[in-house]
mmCIF file of C-alpha atoms in Angstrom:
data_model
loop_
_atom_site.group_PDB
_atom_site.id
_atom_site.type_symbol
_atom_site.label_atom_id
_atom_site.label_comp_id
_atom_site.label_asym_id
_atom_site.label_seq_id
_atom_site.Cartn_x
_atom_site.Cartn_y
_atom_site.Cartn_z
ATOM 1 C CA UNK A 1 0.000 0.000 0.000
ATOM 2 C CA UNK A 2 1.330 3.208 -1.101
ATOM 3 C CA UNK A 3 1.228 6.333 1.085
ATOM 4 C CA UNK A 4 1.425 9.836 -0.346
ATOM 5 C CA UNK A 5 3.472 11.324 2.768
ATOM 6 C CA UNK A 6 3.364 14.786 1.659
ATOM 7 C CA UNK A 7 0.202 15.474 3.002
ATOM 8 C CA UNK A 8 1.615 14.571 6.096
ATOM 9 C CA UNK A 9 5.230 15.960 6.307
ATOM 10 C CA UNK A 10 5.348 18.745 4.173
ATOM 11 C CA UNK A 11 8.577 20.780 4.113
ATOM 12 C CA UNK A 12 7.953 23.813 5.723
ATOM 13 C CA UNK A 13 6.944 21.478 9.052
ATOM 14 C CA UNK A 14 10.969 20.015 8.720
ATOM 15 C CA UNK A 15 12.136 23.976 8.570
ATOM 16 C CA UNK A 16 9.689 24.959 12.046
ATOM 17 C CA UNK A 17 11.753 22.372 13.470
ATOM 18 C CA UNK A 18 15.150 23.577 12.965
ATOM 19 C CA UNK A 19 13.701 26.610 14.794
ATOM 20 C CA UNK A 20 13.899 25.488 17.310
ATOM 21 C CA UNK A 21 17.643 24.462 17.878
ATOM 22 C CA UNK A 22 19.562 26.955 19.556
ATOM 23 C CA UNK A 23 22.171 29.199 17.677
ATOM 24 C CA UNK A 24 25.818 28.150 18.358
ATOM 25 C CA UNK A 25 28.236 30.483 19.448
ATOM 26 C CA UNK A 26 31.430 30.976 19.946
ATOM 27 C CA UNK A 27 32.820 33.186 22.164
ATOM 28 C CA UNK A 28 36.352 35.042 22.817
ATOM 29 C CA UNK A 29 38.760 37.583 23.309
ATOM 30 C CA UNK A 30 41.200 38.510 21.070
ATOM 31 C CA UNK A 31 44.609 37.120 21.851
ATOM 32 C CA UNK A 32 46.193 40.594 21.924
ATOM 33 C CA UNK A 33 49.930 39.344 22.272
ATOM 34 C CA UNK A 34 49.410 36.097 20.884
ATOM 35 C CA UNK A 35 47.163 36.255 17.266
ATOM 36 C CA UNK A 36 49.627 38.724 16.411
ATOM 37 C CA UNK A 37 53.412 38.411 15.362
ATOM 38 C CA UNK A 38 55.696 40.767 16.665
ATOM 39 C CA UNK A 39 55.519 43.013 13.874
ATOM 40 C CA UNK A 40 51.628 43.072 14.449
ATOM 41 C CA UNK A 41 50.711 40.404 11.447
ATOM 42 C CA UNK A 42 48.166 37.703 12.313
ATOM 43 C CA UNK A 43 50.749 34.422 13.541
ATOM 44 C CA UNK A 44 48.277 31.640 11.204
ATOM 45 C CA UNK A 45 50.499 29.267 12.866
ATOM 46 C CA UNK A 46 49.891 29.548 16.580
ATOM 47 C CA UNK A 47 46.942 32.309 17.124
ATOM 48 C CA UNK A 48 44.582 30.768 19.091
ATOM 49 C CA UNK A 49 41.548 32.206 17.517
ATOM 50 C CA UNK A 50 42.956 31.418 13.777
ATOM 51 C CA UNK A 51 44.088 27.664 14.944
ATOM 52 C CA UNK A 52 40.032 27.510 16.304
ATOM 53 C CA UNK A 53 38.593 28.355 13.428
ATOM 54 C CA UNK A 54 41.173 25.947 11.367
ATOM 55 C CA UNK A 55 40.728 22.784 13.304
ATOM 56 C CA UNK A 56 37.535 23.771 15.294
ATOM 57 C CA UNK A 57 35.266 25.165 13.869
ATOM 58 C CA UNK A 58 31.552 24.130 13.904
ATOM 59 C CA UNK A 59 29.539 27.182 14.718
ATOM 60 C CA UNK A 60 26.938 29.688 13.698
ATOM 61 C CA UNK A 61 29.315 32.881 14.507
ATOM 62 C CA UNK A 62 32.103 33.680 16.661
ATOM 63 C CA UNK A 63 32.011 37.036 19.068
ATOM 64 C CA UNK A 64 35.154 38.384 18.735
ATOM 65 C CA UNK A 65 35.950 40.350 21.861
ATOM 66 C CA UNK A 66 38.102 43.117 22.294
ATOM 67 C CA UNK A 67 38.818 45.164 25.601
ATOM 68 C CA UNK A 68 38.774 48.433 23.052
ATOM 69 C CA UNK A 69 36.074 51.012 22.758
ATOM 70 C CA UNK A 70 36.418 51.180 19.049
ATOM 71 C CA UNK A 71 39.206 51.599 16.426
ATOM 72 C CA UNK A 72 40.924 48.849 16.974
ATOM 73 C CA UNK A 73 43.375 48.074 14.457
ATOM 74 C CA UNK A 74 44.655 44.712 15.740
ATOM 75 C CA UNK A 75 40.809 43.651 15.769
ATOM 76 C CA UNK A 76 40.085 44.542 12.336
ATOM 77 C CA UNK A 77 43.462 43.096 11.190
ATOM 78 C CA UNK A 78 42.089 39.649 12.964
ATOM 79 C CA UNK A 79 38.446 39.421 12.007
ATOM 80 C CA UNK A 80 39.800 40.758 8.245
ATOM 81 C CA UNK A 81 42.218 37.393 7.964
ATOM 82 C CA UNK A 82 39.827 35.163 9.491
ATOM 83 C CA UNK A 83 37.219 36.461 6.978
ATOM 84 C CA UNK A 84 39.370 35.989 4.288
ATOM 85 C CA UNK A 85 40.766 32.660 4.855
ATOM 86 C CA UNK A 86 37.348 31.199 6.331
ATOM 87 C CA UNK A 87 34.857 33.128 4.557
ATOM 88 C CA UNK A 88 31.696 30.526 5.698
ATOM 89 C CA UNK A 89 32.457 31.527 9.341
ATOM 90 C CA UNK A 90 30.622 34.397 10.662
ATOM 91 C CA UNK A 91 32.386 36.513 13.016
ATOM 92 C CA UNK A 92 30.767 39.364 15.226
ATOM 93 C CA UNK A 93 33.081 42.295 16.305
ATOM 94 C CA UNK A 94 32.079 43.013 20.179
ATOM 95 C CA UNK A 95 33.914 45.896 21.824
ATOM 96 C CA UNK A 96 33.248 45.962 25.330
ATOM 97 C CA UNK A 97 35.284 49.456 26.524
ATOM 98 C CA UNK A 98 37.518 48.315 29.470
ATOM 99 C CA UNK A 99 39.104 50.874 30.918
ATOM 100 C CA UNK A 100 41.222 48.341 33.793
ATOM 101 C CA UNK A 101 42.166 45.044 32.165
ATOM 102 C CA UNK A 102 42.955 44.019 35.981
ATOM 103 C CA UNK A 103 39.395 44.788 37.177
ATOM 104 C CA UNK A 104 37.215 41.828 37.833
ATOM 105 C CA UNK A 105 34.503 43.856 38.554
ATOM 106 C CA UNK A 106 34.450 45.882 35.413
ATOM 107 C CA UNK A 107 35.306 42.661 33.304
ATOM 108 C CA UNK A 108 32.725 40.349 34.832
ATOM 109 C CA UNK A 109 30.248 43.036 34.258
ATOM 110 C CA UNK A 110 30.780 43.451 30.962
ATOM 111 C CA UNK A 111 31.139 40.179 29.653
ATOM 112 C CA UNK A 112 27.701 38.854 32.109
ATOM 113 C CA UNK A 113 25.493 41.454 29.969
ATOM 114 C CA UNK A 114 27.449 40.795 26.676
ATOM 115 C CA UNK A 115 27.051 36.583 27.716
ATOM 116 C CA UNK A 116 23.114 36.961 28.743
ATOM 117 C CA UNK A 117 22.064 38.874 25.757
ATOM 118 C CA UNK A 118 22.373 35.683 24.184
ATOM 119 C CA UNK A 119 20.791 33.828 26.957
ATOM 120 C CA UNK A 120 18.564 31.334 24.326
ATOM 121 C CA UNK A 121 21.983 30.303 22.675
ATOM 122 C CA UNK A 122 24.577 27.524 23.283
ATOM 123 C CA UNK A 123 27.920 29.355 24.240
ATOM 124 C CA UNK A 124 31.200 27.896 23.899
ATOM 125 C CA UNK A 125 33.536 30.241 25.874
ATOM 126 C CA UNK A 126 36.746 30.082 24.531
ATOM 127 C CA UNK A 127 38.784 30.449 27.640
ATOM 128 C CA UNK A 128 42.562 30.304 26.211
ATOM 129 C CA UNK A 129 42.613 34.642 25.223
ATOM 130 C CA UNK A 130 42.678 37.004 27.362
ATOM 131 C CA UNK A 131 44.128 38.066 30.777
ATOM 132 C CA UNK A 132 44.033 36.103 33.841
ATOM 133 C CA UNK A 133 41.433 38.284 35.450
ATOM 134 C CA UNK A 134 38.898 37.223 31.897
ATOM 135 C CA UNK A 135 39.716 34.007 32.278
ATOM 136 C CA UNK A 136 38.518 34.189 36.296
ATOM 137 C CA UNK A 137 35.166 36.499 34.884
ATOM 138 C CA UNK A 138 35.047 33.106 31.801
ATOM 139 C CA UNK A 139 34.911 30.896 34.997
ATOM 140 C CA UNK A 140 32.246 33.020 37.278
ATOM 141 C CA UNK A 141 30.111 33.260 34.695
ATOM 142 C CA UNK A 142 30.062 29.829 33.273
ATOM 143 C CA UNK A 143 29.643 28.370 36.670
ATOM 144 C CA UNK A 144 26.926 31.178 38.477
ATOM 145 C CA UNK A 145 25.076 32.199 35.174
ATOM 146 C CA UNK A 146 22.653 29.623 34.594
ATOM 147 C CA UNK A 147 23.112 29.843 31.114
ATOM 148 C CA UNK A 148 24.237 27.044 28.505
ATOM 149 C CA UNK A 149 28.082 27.419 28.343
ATOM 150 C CA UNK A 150 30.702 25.135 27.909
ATOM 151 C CA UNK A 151 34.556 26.748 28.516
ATOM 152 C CA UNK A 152 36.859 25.882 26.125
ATOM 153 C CA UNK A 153 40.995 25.661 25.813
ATOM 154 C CA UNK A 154 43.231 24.707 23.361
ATOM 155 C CA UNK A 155 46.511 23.144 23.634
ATOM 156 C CA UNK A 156 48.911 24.640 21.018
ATOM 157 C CA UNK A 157 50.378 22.186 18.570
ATOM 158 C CA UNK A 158 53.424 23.109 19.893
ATOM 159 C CA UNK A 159 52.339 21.626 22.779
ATOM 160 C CA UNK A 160 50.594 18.387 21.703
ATOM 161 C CA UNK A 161 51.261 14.956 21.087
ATOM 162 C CA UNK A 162 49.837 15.096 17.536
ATOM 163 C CA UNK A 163 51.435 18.219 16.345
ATOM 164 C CA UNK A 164 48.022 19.719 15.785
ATOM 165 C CA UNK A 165 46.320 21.796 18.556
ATOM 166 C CA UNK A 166 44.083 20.146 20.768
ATOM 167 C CA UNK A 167 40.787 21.193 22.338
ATOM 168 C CA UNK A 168 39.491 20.114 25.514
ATOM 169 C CA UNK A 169 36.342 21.045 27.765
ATOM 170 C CA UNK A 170 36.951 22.721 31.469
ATOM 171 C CA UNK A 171 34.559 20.513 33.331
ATOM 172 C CA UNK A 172 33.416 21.369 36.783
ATOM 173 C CA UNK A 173 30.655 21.335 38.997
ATOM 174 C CA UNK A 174 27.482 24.597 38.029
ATOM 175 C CA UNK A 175 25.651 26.061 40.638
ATOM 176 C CA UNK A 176 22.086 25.899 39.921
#
């Protein structure tokens, strides 16, 4: 017996579905001393954000985070390569105006409203960039903010057994 499905399952119905699956984002800082060489080029080989979006990548955008208020030329140097070379990957400029790259308060601040305006999204928090003090607001919010975040490192190829970088989850225990 033959069944015209179509009735049934049309494809708009498959679409309403995909709806409903939360955007995936990525999340960082810019690597201010390490995506660049010293003569201020983006370092393909071990930038952080660039060796991501090589080996890592499986996203719906990237936030690219910079402590600047604006005009930052080593952030549009970044998001320009990372365009160019991965030009599939969408990639958000967020400037976030810190005045005290030392100041948890003003950091953890920042990034909590920047991190909750995307409340209905999965978050990957890529925890390698930044200073120590980001990395500490990374690790408040992840485990105090309720919301769906994973935080992220990578382990330069430099580094690894394989020769290629290697990324592996933070796990620890959430307050609820």
């Amino acid at each position: 017996n033959w069944h015209d499905w179509s009735s049934d399952v049309c494809s708009s119905d498959l679409f309403a579905s995909k709806k409903n699956i939360p955007m995936k984002t990525l999340v960082s800082w810019i690597a201010f001393n390490n995506d660049f060489t010293s003569e201020g080029k983006i370092d393909t080989i071990t930038s952080p954000n660039y060796q991501f979006h090589k080996h890592f990548w499986q996203y719906d955008r990237h936030l690219l985070i910079s402590q600047s208020s604006g005009d930052d030329n080593r952030m549009v140097r970044l998001t320009a390569c990372l365009r160019h070379d991965f030009p599939d990957h969408k990639i958000e400029e967020v400037y976030l105006n810190i005045e005290d790259v030392i100041s948890l308060p003003e950091i953890k601040g920042k990034i909590e409203a920047l991190l909750m305006k995307h409340f209905d999204e999965t978050l990957d928090i890529f925890f390698s960039p930044g200073t120590s003090i980001m990395q500490l607001a990374w690790y408040i919010c992840h485990t105090t903010s309720g919301l769906n975040t994973r935080l992220l490192q990578l382990r330069p190829a430099s580094k690894s057994k394989t020769g290629i970088p290697e990324l592996n989850e933070i796990q620890m225990e959430r307050s609820d």
